[in-house]
Coordinates of C-alpha atoms in Angstrom, one line a residue:
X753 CA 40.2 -3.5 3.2
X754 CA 37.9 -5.8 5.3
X755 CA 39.2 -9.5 5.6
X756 CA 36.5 -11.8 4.4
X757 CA 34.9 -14.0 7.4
X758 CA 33.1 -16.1 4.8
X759 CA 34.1 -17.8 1.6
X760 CA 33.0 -15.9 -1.4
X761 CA 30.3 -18.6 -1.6
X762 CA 28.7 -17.6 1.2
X763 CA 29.2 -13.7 0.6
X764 CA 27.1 -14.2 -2.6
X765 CA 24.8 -15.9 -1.0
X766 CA 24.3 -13.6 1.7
X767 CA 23.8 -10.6 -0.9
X768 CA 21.0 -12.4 -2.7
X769 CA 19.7 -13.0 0.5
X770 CA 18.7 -9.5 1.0
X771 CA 17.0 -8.7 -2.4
X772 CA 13.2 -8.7 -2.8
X773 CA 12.8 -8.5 -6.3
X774 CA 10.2 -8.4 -8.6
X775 CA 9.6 -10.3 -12.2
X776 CA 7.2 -10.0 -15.5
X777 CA 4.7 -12.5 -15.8
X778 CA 1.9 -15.1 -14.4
X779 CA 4.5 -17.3 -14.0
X780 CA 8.4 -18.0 -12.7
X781 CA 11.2 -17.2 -14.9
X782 CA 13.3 -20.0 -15.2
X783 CA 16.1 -17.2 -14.2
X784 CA 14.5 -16.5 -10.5
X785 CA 14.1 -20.3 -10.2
X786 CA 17.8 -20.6 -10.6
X787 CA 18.7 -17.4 -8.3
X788 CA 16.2 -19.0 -5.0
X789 CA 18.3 -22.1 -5.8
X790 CA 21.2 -20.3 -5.0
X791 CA 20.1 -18.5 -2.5
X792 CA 17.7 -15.8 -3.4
X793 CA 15.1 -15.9 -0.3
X794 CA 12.4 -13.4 -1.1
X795 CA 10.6 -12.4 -4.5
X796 CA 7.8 -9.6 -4.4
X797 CA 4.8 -10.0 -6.1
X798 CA 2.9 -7.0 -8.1
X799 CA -0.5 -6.7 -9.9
X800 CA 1.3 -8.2 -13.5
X801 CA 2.0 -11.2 -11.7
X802 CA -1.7 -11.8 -10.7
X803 CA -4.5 -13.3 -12.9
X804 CA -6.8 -15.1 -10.4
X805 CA -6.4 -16.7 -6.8
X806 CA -5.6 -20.1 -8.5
X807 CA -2.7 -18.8 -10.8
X808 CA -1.1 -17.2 -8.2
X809 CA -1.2 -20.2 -5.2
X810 CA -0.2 -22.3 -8.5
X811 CA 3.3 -19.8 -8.9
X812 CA 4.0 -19.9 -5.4
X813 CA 3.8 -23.5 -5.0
X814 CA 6.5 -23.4 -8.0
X815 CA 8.9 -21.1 -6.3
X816 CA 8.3 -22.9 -3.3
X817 CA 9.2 -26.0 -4.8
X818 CA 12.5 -24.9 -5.4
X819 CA 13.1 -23.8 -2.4
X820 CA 10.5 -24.3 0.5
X821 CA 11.0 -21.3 2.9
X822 CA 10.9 -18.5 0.0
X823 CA 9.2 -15.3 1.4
X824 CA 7.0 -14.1 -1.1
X825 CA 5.8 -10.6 -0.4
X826 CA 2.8 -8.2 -1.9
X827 CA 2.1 -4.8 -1.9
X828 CA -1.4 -5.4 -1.1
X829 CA -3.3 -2.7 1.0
X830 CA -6.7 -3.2 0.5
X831 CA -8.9 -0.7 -0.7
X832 CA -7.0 2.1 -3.4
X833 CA -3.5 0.1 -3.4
X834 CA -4.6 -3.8 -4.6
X835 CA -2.6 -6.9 -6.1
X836 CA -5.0 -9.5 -5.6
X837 CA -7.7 -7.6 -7.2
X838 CA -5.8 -5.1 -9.5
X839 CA -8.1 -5.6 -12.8
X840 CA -11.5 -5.7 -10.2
X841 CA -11.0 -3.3 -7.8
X842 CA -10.3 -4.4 -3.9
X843 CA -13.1 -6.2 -1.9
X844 CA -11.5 -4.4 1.4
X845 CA -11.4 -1.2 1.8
X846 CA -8.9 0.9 2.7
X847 CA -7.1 2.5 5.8
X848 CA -9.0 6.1 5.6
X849 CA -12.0 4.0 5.2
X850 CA -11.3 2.0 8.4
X851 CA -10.3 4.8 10.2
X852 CA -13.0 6.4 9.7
X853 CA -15.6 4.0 11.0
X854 CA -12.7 3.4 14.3
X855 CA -13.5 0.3 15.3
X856 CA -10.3 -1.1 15.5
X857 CA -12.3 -4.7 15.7
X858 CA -13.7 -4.1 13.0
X859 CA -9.9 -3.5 10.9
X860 CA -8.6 -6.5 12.7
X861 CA -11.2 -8.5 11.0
X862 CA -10.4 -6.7 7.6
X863 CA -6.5 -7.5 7.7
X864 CA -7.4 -10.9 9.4
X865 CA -9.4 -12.2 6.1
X866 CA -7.2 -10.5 3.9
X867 CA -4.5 -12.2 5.1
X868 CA -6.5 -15.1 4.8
X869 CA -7.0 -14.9 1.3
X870 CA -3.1 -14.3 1.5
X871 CA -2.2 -16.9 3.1
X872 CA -4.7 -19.3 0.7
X873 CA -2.5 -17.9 -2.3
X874 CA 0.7 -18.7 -0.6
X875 CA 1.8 -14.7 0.2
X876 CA 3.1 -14.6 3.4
X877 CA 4.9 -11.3 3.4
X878 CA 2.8 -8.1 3.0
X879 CA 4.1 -4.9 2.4
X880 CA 1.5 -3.3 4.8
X881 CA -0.2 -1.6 6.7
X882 CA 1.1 2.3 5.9
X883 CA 1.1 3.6 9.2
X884 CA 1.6 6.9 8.2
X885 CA 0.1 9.9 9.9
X886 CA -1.8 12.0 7.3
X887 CA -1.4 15.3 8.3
X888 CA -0.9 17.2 5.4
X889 CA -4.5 16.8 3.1
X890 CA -2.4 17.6 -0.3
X891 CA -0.4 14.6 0.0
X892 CA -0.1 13.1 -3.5
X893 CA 0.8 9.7 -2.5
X894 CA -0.4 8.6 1.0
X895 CA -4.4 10.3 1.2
X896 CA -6.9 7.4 1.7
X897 CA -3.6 5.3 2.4
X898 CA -3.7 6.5 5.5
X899 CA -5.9 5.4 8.6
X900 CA -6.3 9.5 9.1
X901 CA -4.6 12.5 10.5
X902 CA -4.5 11.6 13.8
X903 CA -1.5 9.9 15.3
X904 CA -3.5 8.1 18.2
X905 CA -6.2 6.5 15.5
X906 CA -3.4 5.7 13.3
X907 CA -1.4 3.9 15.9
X908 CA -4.6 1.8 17.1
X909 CA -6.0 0.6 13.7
X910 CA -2.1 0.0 12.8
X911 CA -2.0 -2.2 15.8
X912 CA -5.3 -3.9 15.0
X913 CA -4.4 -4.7 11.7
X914 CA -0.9 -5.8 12.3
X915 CA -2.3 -8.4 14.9
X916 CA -5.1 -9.3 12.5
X917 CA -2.4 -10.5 9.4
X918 CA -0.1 -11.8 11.8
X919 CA -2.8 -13.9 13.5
X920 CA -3.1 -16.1 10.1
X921 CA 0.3 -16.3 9.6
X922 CA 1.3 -13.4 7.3
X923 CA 4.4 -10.8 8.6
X924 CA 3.1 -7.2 8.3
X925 CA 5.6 -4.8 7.1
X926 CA 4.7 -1.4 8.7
X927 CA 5.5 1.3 6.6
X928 CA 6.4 4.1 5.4
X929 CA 9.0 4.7 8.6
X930 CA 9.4 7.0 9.6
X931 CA 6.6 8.8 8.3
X932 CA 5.2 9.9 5.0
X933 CA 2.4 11.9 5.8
X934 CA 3.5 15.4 5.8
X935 CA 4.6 15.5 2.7
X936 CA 3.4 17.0 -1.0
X937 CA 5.9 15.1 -2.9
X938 CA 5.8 11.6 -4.4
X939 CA 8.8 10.0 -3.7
X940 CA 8.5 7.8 -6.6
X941 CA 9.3 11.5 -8.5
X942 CA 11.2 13.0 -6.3
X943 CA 12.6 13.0 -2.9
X944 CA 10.3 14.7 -0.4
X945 CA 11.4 16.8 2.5
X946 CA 9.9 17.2 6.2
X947 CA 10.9 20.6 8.1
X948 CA 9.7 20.0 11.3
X949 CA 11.2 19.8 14.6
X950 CA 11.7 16.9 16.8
X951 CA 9.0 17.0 19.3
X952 CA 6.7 17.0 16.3
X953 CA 8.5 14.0 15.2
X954 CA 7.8 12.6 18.1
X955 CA 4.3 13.4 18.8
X956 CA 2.9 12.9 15.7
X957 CA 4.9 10.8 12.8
X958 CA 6.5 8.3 14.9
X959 CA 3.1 7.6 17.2
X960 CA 1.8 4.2 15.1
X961 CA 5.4 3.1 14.5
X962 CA 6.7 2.7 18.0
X963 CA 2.9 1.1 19.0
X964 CA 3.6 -1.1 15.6
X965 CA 6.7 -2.0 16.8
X966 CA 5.3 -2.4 20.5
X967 CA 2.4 -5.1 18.9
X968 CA 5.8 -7.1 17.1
X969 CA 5.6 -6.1 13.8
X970 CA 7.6 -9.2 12.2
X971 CA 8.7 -6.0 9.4
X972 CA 9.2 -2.1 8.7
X973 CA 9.5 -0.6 5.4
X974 CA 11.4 2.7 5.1
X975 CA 10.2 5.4 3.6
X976 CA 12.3 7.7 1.0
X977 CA 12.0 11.0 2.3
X978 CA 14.3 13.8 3.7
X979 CA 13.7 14.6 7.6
X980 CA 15.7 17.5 8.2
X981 CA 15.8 17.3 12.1
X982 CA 17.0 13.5 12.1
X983 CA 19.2 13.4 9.2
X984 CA 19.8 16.5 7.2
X985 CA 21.6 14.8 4.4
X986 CA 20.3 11.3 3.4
X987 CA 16.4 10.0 3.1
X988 CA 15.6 7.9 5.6
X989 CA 16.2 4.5 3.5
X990 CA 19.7 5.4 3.4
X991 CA 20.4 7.1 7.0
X992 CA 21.9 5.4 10.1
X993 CA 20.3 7.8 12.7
X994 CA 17.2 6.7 11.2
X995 CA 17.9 2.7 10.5
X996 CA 20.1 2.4 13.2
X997 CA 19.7 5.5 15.8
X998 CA 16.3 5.5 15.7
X999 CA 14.2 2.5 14.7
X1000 CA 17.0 -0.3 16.3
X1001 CA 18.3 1.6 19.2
X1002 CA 16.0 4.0 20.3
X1003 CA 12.5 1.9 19.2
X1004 CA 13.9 -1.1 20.0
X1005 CA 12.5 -2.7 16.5
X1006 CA 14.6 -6.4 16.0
X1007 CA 13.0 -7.6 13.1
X1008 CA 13.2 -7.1 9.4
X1009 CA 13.9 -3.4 8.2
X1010 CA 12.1 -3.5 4.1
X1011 CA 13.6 -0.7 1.6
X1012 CA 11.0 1.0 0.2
X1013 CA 11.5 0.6 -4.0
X1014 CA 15.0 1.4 -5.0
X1015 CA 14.4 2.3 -8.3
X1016 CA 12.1 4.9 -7.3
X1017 CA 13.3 8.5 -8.3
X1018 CA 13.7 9.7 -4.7
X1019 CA 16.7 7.3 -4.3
X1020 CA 17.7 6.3 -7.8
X1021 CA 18.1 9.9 -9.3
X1022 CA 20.7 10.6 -6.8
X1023 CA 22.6 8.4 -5.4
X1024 CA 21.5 5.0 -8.3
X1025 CA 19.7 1.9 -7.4
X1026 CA 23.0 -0.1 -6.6
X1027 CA 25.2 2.5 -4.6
X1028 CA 21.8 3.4 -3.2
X1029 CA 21.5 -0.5 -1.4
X1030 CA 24.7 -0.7 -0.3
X1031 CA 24.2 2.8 1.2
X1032 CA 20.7 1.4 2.8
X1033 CA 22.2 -2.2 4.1
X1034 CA 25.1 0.0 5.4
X1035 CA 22.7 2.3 7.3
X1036 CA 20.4 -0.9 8.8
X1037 CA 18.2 -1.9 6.0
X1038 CA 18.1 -5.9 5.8
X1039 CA 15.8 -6.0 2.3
X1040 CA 16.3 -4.3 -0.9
X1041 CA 12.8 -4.3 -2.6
X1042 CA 13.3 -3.3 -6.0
X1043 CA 10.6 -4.6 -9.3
X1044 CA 7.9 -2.3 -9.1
X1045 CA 9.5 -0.7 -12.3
X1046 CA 12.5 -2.9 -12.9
X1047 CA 11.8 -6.7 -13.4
X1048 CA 14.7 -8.8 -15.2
X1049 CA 17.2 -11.0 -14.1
X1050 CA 19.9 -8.1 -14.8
X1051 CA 18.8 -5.8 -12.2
X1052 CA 19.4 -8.7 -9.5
X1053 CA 22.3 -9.3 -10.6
X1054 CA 23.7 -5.7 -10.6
X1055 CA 22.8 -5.3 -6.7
X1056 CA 24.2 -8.7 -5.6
X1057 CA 27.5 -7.5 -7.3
X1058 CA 27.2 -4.5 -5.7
X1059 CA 26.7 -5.5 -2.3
X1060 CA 29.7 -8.3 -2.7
X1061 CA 32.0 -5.2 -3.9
X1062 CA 31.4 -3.0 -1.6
X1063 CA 32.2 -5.9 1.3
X1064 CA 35.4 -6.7 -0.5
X1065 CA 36.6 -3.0 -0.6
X1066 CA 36.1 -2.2 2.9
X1067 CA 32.4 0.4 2.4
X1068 CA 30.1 -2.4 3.6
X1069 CA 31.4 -4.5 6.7
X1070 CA 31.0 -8.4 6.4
X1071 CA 29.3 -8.2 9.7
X1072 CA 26.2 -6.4 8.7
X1073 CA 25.6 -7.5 5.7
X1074 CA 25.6 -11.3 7.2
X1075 CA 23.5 -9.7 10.0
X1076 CA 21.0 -8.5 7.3
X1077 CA 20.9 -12.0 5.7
X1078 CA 20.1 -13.9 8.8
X1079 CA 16.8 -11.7 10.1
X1080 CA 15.6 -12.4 5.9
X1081 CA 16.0 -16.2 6.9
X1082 CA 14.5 -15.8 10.6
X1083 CA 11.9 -14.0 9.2
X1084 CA 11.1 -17.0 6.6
X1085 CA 11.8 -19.2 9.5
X1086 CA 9.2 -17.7 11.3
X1087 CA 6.2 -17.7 7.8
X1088 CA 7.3 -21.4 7.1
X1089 CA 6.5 -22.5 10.6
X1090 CA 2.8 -21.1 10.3
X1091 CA 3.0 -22.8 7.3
X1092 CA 3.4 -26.1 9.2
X1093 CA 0.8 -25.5 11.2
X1094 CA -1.9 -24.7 9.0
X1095 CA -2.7 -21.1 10.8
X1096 CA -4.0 -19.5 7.7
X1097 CA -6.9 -22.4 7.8
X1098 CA -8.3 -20.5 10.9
X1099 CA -11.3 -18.1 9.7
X1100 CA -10.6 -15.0 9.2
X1101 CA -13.4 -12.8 9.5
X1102 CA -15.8 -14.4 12.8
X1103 CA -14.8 -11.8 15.1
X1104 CA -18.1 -9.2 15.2
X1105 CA -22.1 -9.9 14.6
X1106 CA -22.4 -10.1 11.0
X1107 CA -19.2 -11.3 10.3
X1108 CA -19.2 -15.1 10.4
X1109 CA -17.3 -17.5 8.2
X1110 CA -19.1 -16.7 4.6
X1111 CA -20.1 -12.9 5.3
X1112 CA -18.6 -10.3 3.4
X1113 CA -16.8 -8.5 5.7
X1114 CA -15.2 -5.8 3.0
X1115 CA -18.8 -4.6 2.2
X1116 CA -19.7 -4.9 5.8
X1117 CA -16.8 -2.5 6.5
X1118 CA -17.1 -0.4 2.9
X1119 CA -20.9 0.3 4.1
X1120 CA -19.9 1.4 7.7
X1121 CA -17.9 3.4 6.5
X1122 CA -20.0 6.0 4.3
X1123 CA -21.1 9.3 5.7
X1124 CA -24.2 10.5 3.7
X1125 CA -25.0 13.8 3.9
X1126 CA -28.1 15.1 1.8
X1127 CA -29.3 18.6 0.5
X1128 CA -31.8 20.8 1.8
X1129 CA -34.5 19.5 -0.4
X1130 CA -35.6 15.7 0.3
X1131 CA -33.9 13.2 -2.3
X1132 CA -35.4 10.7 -3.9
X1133 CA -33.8 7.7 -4.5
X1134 CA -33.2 6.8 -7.9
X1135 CA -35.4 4.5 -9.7
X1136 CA -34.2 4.8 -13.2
X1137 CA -30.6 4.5 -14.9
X1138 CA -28.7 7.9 -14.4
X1139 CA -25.0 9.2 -16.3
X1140 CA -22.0 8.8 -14.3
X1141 CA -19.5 11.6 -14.7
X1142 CA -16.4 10.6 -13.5
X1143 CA -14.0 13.3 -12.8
X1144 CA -10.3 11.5 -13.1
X1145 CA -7.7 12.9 -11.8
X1146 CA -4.0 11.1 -12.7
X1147 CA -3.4 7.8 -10.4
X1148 CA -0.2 7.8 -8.1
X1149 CA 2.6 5.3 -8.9
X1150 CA 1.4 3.0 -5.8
X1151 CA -2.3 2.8 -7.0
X1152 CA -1.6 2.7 -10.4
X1153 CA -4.0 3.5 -13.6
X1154 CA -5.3 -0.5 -14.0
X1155 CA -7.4 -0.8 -11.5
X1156 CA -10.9 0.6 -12.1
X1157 CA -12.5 2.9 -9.4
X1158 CA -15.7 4.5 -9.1
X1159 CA -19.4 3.5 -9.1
X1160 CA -20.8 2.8 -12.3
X1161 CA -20.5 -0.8 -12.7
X1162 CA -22.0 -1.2 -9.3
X1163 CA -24.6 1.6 -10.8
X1164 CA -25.2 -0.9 -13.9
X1165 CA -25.8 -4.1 -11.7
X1166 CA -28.7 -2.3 -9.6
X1167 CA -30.0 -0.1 -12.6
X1168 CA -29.9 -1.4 -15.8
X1169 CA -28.7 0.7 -18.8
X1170 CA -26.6 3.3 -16.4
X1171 CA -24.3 5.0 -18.8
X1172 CA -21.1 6.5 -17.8
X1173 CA -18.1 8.7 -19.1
X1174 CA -14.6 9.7 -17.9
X1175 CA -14.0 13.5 -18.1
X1176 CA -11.2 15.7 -16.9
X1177 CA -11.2 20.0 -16.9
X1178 CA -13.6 21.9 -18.7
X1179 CA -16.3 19.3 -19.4
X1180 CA -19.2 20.1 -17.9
X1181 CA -21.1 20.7 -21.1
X1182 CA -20.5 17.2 -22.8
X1183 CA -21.5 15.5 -19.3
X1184 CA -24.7 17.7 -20.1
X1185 CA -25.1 16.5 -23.3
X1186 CA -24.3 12.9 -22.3
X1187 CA -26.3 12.8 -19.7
X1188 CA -29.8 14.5 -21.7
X1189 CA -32.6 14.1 -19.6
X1190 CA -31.5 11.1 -17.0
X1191 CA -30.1 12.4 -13.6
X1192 CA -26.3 13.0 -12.8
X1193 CA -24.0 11.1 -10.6
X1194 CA -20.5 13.3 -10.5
X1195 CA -17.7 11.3 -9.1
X1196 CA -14.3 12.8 -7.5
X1197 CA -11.6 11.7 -6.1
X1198 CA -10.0 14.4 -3.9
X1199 CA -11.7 17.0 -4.8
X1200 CA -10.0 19.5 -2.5
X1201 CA -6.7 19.1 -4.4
X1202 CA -8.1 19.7 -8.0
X1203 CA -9.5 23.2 -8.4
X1204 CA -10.3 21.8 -12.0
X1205 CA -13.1 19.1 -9.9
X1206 CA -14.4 21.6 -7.7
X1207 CA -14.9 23.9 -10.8
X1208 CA -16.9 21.2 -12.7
X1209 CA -19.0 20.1 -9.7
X1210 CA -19.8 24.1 -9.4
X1211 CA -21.1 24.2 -13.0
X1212 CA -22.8 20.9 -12.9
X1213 CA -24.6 21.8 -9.5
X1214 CA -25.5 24.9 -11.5
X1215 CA -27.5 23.6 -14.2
X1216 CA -28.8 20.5 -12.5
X1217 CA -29.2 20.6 -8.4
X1218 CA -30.5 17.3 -8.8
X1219 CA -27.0 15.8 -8.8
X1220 CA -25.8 13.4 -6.8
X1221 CA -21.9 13.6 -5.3
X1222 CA -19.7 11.1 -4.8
X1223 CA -16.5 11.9 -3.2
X1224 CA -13.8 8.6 -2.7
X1225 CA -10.5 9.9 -1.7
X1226 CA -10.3 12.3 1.5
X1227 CA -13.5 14.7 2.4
X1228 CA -11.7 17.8 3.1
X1229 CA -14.6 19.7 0.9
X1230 CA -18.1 20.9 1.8
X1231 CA -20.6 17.8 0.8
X1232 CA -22.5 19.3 -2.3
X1233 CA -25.6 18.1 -4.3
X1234 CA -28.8 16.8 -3.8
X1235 CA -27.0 13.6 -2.4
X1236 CA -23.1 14.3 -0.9
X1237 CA -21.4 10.2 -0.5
X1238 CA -18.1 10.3 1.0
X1239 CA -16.9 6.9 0.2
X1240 CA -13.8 7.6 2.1
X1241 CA -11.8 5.6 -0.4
X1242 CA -12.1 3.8 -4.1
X1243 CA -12.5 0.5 -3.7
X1244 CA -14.6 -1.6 -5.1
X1245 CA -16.7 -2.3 -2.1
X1246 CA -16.8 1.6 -1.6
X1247 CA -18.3 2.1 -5.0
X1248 CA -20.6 -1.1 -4.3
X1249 CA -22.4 0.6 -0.8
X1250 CA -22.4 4.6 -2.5
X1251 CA -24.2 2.4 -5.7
X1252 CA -26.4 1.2 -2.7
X1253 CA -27.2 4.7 -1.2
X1254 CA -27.6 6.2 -4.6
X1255 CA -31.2 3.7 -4.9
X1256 CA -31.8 3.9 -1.6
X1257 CA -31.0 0.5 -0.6
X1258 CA -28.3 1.0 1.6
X1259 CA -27.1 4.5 3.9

């Protein structure tokens, strides 16, 4: 049995230390008040805990007054994957959009005024950027999360837009390490598994994480997936090769090393959410982010005890878990000290022409990024209010099903009296009948992975080639229509400048 270093105080301490948790609400439980006052150091927020800009830098004010170097982390990506914006729809769009306009100025002003915004609200942990490499196009749960599928454009714009949060003040956490691209599993379902060998590894997956790591990455989120050739056994999350052997040793990476969620079903239906974080501190994790599905004050309370049990029987050493607990408190350390200095004040977004203090640079970047492509006969523009047909496929766990996508609304605010639906397979003939005389716009959203999509766009082309396309996840497919839009995403801004091509006002 390990001797205890520490007082059992201190032990405690040190094992809230290491949670990230999540709560319910717009604002702070009086039982996470208590826990930061003894000791809690991080809380994560997600979209339920979000009203408007002035809520949220109202809640973190309130943790902060209990304790005043609390990390308080996002998940907030930009474009598909938004916090800040959840019941609007992102005003940044998102990696695939980013990367594929690759002008890595151009995503270091994105991240620089979204971590602006962050910084306004009091965040100064985000949970991003996903570096991941997106080499397999039927990934259910990276896609558009993704700067693209190739590893030298992922590891630039990762660099870019590490530099471009970090600049105001906000720690990136690169993630999903150490690599969740080739995979057509959601590890919030399951537990994914990569089959290939270690010179792929190498050349491809691990590419943007040892340049993240290069640019100082202040954090690193694991990912919760099986890599065969590293670790045959245990997902990364929980593996020392990976944790230690890999990302400390042989990457070199000294800062913060993030869990990715532990309830999620890739790590809880095996191994449970509290052997699961003593398995991950044990292997190098410093940060157990749990709350995206459990919230309450019992769930923190579990893990703590955990992590203090498995010290006092010998499975966790003192050592690491105290040596987990002090790069959480370095890492507040360094977010309080930009704090101080006011380095989120800086303008974020007066790095390239048109994007002084004041412009939009999330529409700037959301138009740059569309690729129009239009049919063999010339298109007119529209002039008159169409029908939207939106083709919805089920939202992954990280985007979730409350923010609204598409184009519709944007459709409305330039042509009055747009109508719209929502339609899934076999459909085409109510769009028709919804849609009567006015002209169709069909929206997709990775297209290439729904036969049931491609199907309806087939039968809508049929009986009206007038139709306009509007593709926002990846553009593996042909462009179709009298008007193919590859968004290259579904933010809100993406739906804003396709809205803007569809009149002929923008692309």
């Amino acid at each position: 049995m390990t001797t205890l270093v520490h007082g059992s105080d201190t032990l405690t301490r040190d094992a809230l230390t290491v949670l990230q948790p999540g709560f319910a609400g717009t604002t702070a439980p009086d039982w996470l008040l208590r826990r930061i006052g003894e000791g809690l150091s991080s809380v994560g927020l997600f979209g339920r805990n979000i009203a408007d800009p002035e809520q949220l830098a109202a809640l973190t004010a309130r943790l902060r007054a209990e304790r005043d170097d609390v990390l308080v982390a996002i998940d907030e990506e930009g474009g598909d994957v938004t916090r800040l914006e959840v019941k609007q729809g992102s005003s940044f769009p998102g990696n695939y959009a980013l990367g594929s306009v690759d002008d890595v100025e151009l995503t270091r002003a994105v991240a620089r005024e979204l971590g602006r915004r962050l910084v306004e609200c009091g965040v100064d942990l985000n949970w991003a950027p996903s570096a991941d490499v997106n080499s397999n196009a039927e990934n259910p749960v990276i896609g558009v999360r993704s700067f693209g599928p190739d590893p030298d454009l992922v590891a630039r714009h990762t660099v870019a837009y590490v530099d471009g949060l970090q600049g105001v003040g906000v720690a990136a956490c690169t993630k999903h390490f150490p690599g969740h691209g080739d995979t057509n599993v959601d590890s919030h379902d399951a537990l994914p598994r990569i089959d290939v060998d270690l010179a792929t590894l190498h050349a491809r997956e691990l590419v943007p994480f040892r340049a993240a790591v290069a640019a100082g990455t202040k954090a690193v989120m694991s990912a919760h997936i099986l890599l065969s050739a590293l670790d045959p056994h245990r997902p990364a999350t929980l593996s020392p090769q990976i944790l230690t052997g890999l990302l400390r040793q042989e990457l070199g990476f000294e800062g913060l090393i993030v869990t990715d969620g532990m309830e999620m079903q890739a790590v809880s239906a095996t191994y449970g959410i509290e052997r699961g974080s003593v398995l991950a501190i044990a292997a190098g994790a410093d940060a157990i982010c749990v709350g995206g599905g459990l919230c309450d004050e019992d769930t923190v309370l579990r893990l703590r005890d955990a992590l203090v049990d498995a010290v006092r029987t010998g499975e966790l050493p003192e050592e690491r878990l105290a040596d987990a607990a002090a790069r959480v408190r370095a890492l507040a350390a360094w977010t309080q000290a930009h704090r101080a200095r006011g380095a989120g004040s800086v303008p974020g977004a007066a790095v390239q022409e048109g994007t002084a203090p004041g412009a939009d640079i999330g529409l700037v970047a959301a138009r740059r990024a569309l690729k129009v492509t239009r049919g063999e006969r010339p298109y007119t523009p529209m002039s008159s209010a169409p029908y939207v047909a939106s083709f919805t496929p089920v939202a992954n766990f990280a985007v979730g099903d409350e923010t609204p996508w598409g184009i519709a609304a944007e459709l409305e605010r330039l042509l009055p009296g747009t109508e719209s639906g929502s339609y899934g397979a076999s459909s085409v003939d109510a769009v028709l009948a919804a849609a009567g005389e006015r002209r169709i716009v069909a929206v997709v959203r990775d297209a290439h992975r729904h036969p049931w999509m491609t199907r309806a766009l087939d039968g809508l082309l049929a009986a009206r080639p007038d139709t306009v396309v509007v593709e926002m996840g990846l553009d593996e497919a042909e462009p179709r229509g009298a008007l193919h839009i590859a968004t290259h995403g579904a933010a809100r801004v993406c739906g804003r400048a396709a809205a803007e091509a569809v009149v002929g006002t923008g692309a």
